[in-house]
XYZ file of C-alpha atoms in Angstrom:
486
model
C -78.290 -19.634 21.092
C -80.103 -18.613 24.148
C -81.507 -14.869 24.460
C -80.237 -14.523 28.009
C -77.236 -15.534 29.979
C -76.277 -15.717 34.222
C -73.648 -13.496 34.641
C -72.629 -13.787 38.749
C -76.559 -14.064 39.492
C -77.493 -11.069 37.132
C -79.577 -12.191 34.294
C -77.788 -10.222 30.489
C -79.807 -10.622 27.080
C -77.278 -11.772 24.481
C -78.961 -9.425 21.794
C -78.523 -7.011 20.034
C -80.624 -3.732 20.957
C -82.498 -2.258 17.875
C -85.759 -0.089 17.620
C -86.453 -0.765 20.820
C -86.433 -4.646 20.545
C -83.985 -7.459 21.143
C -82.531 -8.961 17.465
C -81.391 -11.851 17.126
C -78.243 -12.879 14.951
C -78.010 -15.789 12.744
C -74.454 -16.253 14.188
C -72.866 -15.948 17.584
C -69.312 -15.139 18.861
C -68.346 -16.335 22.285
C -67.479 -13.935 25.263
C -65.078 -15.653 27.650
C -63.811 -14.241 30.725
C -60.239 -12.913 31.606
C -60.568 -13.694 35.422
C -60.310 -17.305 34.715
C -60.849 -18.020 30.700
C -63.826 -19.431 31.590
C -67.108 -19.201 28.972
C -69.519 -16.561 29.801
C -71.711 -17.137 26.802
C -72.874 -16.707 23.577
C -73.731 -13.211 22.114
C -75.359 -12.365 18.870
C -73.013 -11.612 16.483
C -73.718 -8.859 14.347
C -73.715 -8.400 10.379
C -73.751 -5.991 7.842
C -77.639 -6.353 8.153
C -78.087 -5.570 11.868
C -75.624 -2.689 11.194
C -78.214 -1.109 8.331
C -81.326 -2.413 10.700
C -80.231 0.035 13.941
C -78.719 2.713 11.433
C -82.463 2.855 9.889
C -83.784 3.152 13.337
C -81.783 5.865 14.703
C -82.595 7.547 11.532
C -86.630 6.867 11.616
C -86.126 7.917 15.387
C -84.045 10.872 14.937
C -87.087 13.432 13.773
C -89.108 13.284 17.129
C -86.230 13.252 19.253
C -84.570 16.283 18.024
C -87.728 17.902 18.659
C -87.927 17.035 21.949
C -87.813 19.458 24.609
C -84.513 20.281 26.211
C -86.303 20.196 29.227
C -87.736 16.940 28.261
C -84.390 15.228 27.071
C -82.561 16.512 30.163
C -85.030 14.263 32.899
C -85.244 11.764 30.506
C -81.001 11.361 31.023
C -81.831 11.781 34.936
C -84.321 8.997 34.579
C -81.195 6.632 32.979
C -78.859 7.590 35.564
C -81.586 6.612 37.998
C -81.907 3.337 36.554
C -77.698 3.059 36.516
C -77.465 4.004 40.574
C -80.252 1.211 41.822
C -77.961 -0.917 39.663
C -74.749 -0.495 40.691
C -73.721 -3.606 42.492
C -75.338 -5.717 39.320
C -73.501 -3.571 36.803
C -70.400 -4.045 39.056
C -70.072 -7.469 39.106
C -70.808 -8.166 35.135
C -68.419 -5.666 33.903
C -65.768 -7.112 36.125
C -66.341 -10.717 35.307
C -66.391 -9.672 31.641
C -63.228 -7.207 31.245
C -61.162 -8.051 34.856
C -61.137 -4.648 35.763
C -61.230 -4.144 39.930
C -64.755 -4.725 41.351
C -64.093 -2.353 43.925
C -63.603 0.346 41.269
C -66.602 -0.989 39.638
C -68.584 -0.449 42.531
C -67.179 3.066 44.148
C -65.962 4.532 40.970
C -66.790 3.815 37.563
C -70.675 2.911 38.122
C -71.100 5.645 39.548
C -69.119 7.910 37.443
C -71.417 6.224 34.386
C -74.386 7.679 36.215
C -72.746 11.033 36.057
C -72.233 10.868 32.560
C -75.893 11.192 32.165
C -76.400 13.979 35.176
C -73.705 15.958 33.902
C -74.954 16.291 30.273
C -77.968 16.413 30.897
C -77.499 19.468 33.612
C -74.791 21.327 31.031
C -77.570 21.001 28.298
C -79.947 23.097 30.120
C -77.478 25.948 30.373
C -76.157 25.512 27.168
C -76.195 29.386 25.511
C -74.251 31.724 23.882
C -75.167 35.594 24.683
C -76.538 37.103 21.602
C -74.021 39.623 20.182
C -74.338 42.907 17.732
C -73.074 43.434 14.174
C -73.894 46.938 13.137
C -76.884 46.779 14.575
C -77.843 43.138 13.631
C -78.283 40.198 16.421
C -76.528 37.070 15.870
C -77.958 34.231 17.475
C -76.190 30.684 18.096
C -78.276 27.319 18.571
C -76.849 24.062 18.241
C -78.831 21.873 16.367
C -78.949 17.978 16.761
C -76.564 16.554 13.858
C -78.363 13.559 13.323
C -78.131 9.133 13.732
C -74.368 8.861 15.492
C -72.264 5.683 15.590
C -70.150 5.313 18.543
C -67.649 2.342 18.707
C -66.075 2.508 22.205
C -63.130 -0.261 23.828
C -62.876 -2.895 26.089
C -60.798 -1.644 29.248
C -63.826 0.864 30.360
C -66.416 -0.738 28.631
C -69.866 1.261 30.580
C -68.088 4.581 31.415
C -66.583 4.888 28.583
C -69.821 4.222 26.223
C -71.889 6.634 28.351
C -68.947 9.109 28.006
C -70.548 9.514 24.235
C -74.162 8.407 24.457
C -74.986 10.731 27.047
C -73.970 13.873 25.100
C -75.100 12.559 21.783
C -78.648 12.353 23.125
C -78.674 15.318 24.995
C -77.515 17.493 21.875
C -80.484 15.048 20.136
C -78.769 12.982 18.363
C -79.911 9.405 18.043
C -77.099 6.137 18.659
C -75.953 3.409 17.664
C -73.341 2.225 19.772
C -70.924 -0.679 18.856
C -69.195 -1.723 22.509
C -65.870 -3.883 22.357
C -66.574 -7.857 21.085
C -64.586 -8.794 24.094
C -66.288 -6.880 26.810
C -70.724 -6.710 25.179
C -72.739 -7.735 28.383
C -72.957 -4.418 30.029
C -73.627 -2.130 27.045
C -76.578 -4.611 26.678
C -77.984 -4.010 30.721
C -77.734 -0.386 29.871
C -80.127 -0.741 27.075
C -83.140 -2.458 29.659
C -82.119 0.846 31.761
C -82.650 3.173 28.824
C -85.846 1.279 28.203
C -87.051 1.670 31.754
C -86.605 4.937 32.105
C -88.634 5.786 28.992
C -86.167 6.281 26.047
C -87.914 6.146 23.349
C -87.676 3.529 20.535
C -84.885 3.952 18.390
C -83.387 7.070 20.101
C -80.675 4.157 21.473
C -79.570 0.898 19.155
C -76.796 -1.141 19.902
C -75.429 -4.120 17.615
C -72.811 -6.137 19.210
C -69.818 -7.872 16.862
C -66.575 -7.752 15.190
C -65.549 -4.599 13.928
C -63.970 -6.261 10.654
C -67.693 -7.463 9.872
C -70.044 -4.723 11.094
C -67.547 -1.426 11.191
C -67.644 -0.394 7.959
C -71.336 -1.031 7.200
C -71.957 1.526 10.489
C -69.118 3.966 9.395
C -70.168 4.535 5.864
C -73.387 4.784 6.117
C -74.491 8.090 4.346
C -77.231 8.640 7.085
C -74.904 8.628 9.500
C -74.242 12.340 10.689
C -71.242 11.714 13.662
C -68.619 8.771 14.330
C -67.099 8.845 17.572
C -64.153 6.343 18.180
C -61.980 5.546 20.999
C -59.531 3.157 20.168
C -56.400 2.335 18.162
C -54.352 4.020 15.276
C -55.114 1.553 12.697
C -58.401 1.225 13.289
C -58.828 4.809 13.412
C -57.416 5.104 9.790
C -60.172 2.548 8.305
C -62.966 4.416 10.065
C -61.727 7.725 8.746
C -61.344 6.283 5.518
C -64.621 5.233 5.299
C -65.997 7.903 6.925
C -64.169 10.268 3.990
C -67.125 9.205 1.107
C -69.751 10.981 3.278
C -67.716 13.498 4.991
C -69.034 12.391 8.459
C -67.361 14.841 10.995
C -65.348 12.095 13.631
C -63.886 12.577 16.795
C -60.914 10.013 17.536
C -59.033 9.410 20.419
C -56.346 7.290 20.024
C -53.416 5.110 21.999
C -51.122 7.125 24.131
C -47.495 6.743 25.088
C -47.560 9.617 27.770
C -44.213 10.416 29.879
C -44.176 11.228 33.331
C -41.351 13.790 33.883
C -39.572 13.544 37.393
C -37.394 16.723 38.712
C -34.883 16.274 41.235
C -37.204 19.299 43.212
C -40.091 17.039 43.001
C -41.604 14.915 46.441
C -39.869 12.053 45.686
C -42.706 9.906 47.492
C -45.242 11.721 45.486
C -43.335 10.624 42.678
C -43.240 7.234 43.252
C -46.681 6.928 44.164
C -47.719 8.642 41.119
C -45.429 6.194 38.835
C -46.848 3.048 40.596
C -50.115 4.147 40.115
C -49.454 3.964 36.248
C -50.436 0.188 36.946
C -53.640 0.335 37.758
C -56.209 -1.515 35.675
C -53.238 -3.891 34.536
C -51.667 -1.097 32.139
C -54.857 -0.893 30.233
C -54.892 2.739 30.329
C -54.821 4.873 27.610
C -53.716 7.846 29.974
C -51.174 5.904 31.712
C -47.557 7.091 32.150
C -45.460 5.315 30.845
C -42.494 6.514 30.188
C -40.839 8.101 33.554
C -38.439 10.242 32.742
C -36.274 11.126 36.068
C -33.943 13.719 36.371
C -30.473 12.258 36.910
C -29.125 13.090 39.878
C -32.421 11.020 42.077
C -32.512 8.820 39.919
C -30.740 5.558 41.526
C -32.909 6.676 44.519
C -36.406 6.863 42.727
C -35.660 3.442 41.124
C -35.107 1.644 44.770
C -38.030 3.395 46.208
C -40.177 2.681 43.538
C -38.596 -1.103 43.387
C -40.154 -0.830 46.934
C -43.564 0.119 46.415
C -44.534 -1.883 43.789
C -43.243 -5.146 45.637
C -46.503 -4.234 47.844
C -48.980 -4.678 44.854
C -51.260 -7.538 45.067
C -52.092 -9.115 41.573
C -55.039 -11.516 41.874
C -58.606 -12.099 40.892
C -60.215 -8.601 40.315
C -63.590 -9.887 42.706
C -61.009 -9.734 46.123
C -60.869 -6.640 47.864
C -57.748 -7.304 48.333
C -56.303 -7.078 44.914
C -54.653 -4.052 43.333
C -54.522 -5.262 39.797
C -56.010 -7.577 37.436
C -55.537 -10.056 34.554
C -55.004 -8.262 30.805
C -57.863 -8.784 28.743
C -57.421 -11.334 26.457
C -54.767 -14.022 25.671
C -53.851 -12.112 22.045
C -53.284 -8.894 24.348
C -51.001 -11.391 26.675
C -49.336 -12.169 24.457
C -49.014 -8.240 22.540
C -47.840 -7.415 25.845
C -44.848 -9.884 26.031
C -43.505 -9.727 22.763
C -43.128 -6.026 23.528
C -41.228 -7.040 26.227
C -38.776 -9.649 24.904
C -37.996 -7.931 22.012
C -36.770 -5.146 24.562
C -34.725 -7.311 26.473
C -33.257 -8.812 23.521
C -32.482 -5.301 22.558
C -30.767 -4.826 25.822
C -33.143 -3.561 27.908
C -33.321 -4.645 31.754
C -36.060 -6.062 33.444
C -35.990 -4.221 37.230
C -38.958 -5.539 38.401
C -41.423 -8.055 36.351
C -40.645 -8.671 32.034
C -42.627 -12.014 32.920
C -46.268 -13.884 32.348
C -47.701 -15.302 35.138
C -50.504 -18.476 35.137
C -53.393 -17.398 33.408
C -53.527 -13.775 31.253
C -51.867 -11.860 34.238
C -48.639 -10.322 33.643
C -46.209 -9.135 36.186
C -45.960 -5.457 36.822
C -42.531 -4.671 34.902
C -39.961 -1.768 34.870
C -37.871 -1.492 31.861
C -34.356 0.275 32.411
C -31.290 0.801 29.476
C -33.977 1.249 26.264
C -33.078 3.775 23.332
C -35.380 6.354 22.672
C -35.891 5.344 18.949
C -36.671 1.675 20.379
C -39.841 0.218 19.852
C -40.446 -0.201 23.794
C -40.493 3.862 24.237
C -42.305 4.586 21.400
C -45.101 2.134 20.845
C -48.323 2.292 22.787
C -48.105 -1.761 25.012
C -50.977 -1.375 26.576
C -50.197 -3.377 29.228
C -48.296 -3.236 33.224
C -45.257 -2.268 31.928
C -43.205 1.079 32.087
C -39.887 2.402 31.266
C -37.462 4.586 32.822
C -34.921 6.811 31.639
C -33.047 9.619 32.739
C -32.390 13.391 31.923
C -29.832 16.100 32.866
C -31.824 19.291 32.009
C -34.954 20.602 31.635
C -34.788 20.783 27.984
C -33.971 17.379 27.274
C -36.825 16.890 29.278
C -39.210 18.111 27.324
C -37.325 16.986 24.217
C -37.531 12.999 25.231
C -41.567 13.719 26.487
C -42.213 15.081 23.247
C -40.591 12.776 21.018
C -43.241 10.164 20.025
C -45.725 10.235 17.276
C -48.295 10.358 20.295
C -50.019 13.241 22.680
C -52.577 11.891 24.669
C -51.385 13.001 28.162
C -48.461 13.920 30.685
C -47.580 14.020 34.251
C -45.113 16.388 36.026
C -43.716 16.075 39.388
C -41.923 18.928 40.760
C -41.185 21.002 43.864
C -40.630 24.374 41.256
C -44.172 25.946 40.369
C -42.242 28.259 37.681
C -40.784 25.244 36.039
C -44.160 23.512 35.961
C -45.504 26.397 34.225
C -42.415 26.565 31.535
C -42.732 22.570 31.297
C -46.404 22.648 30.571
C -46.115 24.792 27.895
C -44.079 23.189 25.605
C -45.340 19.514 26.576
C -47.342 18.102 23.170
C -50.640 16.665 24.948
C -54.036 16.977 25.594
C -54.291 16.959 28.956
C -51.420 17.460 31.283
C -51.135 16.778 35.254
C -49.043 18.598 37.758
C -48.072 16.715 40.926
C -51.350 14.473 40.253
C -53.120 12.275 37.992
C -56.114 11.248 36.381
C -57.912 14.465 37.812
C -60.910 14.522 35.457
C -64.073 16.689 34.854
C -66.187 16.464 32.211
C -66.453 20.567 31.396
C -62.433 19.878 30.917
C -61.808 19.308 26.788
C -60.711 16.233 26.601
C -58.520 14.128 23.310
C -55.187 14.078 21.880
C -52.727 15.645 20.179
C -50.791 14.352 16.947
C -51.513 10.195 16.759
C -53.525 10.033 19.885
C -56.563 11.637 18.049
C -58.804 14.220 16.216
C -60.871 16.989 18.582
C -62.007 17.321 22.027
C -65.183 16.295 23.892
C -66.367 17.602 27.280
C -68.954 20.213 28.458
C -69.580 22.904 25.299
C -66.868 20.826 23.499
C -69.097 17.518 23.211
C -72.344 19.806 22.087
C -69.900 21.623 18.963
C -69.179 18.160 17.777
C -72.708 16.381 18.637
C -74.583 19.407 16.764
C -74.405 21.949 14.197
C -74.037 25.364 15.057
C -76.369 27.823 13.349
C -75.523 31.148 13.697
C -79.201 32.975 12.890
C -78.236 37.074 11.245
C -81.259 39.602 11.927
C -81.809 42.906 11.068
C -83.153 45.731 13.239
C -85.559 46.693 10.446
C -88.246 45.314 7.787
C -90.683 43.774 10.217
C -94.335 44.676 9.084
C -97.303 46.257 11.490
C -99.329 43.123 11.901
C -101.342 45.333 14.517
């Protein structure tokens, strides 16, 4: 194999990133892109060795970094997101060729929100504190102390923002990584490493080994020097990490798949509404946020459904590079085809297809709207991942909440309504982590963020990402016993 590849004019080593030098694999898997199925390249694919190789490293490295200076840590983060900003428009166009997410999100959104990442963690770690408080006239004293070597195996629809969402506070607390990005979306995790390298990481504090997660996940994940596992990703795969993760009681932090409602009142801005459920489409479905399941109260409902019919006749489906397009193609061709068996099977159910229920050429599927589905049915209940909703209807506020809340999931919600009392009596019983009220995807990183139930296991953001990056040491002293040394 070659080490480097031409992504749209940006030059991407295919190896992996470990000690602070590129490793080469014996084999290679082959990253192909959902734009047009066309061959990017071949990338080192990783084994059970490279797994052990970066683990040792982060280990080896993990001493001198966790003595490092807050201070120190903190402009070293700057320093990455730095590198990120003057690289924008390069990081843009590989992540979009490589996952066929917009490239005007790329480039006015997500870039620079992965630049953030670092700013923002680095920034809360310097005010990271917790006032000293008495015990009978003892101090207690709280420092968080770096954990140790963390694995951190992130997916393929947010590939950049979504690995920086855990590297950045796993080095500030001074931890050391090794990150395993998404087989089907490697190149960018692999520009971020010659960033980290520019801006003066040092050796080992950052590894990344790029592969299948059937070959390489559990050599990471049960590693006994491994001290955190952070995962974003599915159920199942959630299970085997925690499974192996059980042996050496590594602390984890999951978050899962979703199957989030968006509850429509008949008091609600019915425009508002419909934007909001349209919007549910963006980045093809491949969401783990998105909406979708609308719920709509009853008596608007024959209304929402032809305005909303409306709207989403307006969105352009096309090759993520054109300004012009609103959504592109699903990731892969077994995801395609996920996607649409979820789909027939509903309609063979007796479902109805309002809008969409269709492939088009290449891995793009229509935008669909599924009416007449059962609430047991697998359509309402099982995360699709993919541009396809659901609608069904309610008569009160209680069975409401009653359909949100009945799924094995609790990733998120959405409420539209015109009543700010019955938001607040809605949002309290809603089973999720995060809920919205008359918006969506409002997100800042000193919010806690995760699931509830299935859709994962504790929160990360602001102090929340520092309690599960370090161990807290709460330090007892009496007021007495000190000797003269005068």
């Amino acid at each position: 194999m070659t080490d480097k590849i031409t992504v749209a004019g940006v030059s991407v080593d295919t190896r992996h990133w470990i000690g602070g030098e590129r490793v080469a694999s014996a084999g290679t898997f082959t990253d192909v892109s959902p734009i047009d199925g066309s061959v990017i390249g071949e990338i080192a694919r990783g084994t059970a060795t490279e797994a052990a190789a970066a683990v040792a490293a982060a280990k080896a490295a993990f001493p001198a970094w966790a003595a490092t200076s807050r201070a120190e840590r903190a402009r070293l983060l700057h320093a990455v997101a730095d590198g990120v900003e003057k690289r924008i428009e390069e990081l843009a166009i590989v992540e979009t060729t490589d996952n066929g997410s917009l490239l005007r999100s790329h480039r006015r959104g997500v870039m620079p929100r992965v630049a953030h990442n670092f700013r923002f963690f680095a920034d809360w770690l310097l005010t990271l504190e917790h006032e000293d408080f008495d015990t009978r006239g003892h101090t207690n004293h709280v420092d968080w102390d770096p954990a140790g070597p963390s694995v951190l195996i992130t997916p393929w629809n947010a590939p950049l923002m979504l690995s920086t969402w855990k590297i950045a506070p796993a080095l500030a607390a001074g931890n050391t990584v090794v990150l395993k990005p998404a087989e089907w979306t490697p190149l960018t995790a692999s520009l971020l490493a010659d960033i980290t390298a520019e801006a003066g990481l040092p050796a080992g504090v950052l590894n990344i080994v790029q592969g299948y997660g059937s070959e390489i996940g559990d050599a990471l994940t049960s590693d006994p020097d491994v001290r955190r596992i952070s995962f974003t990703g599915s159920v199942p795969t959630a299970k085997r990490i925690s499974a192996s993760a059980a042996a050496n009681l590594t602390p984890l932090s999951l978050e899962l798949g979703g199957k989030s409602p968006l509850l429509v009142f008949a008091d609600a801005d019915l425009d508002l509404a419909v934007d909001l459920a349209v919007e549910q489409y963006d980045n093809a479905g491949q969401v783990c946020l998105a909406a979708t399941r609308i719920l709509v109260e009853e008596p608007i409902a024959e209304e929402f459904t032809r305005r909303f019919t409306q709207k989403a006749a307006g969105i352009v489906q096309g090759d993520p590079r054109d300004e012009a397009t609103d959504i592109g193609p699903n990731i892969h061709p077994r995801q395609l085809e996920k996607i649409d068996g979820f789909v027939q099977r509903a309609i063979a159910a007796g479902a109805r297809a309002v809008i969409g229920g269709h492939r088009k050429d290449g891995q793009y599927y229509a935008p669909t709207l599924l009416t007449d589905v059962a609430q047991d049915s697998e359509i309402v209940q099982e995360e699709v991942f993919g541009p396809v909703l659901t609608l069904q209807t309610f008569t009160t506020e209680d069975e409401a909440v009653g359909l949100a809340n009945d799924t094995r999931f609790g990733l998120a919600a959405t409420v539209a309504t015109g009543d700010k009392e019955r938001a607040g009596r809605v949002t309290a019983q809603l089973v999720a982590g995060t809920v919205w009220v008359n918006c969506f995807f409002v997100r800042d990183l000193q919010a806690p963020f995760g699931g509830s139930r299935h859709s994962g296991v504790g929160r990360e953001g602001g102090n929340w990402s520092f309690d599960f990056y370090c161990d807290l040491k709460n330090t007892v002293t009496a007021p007495k016993g000190w000797k003269d040394r005068g």
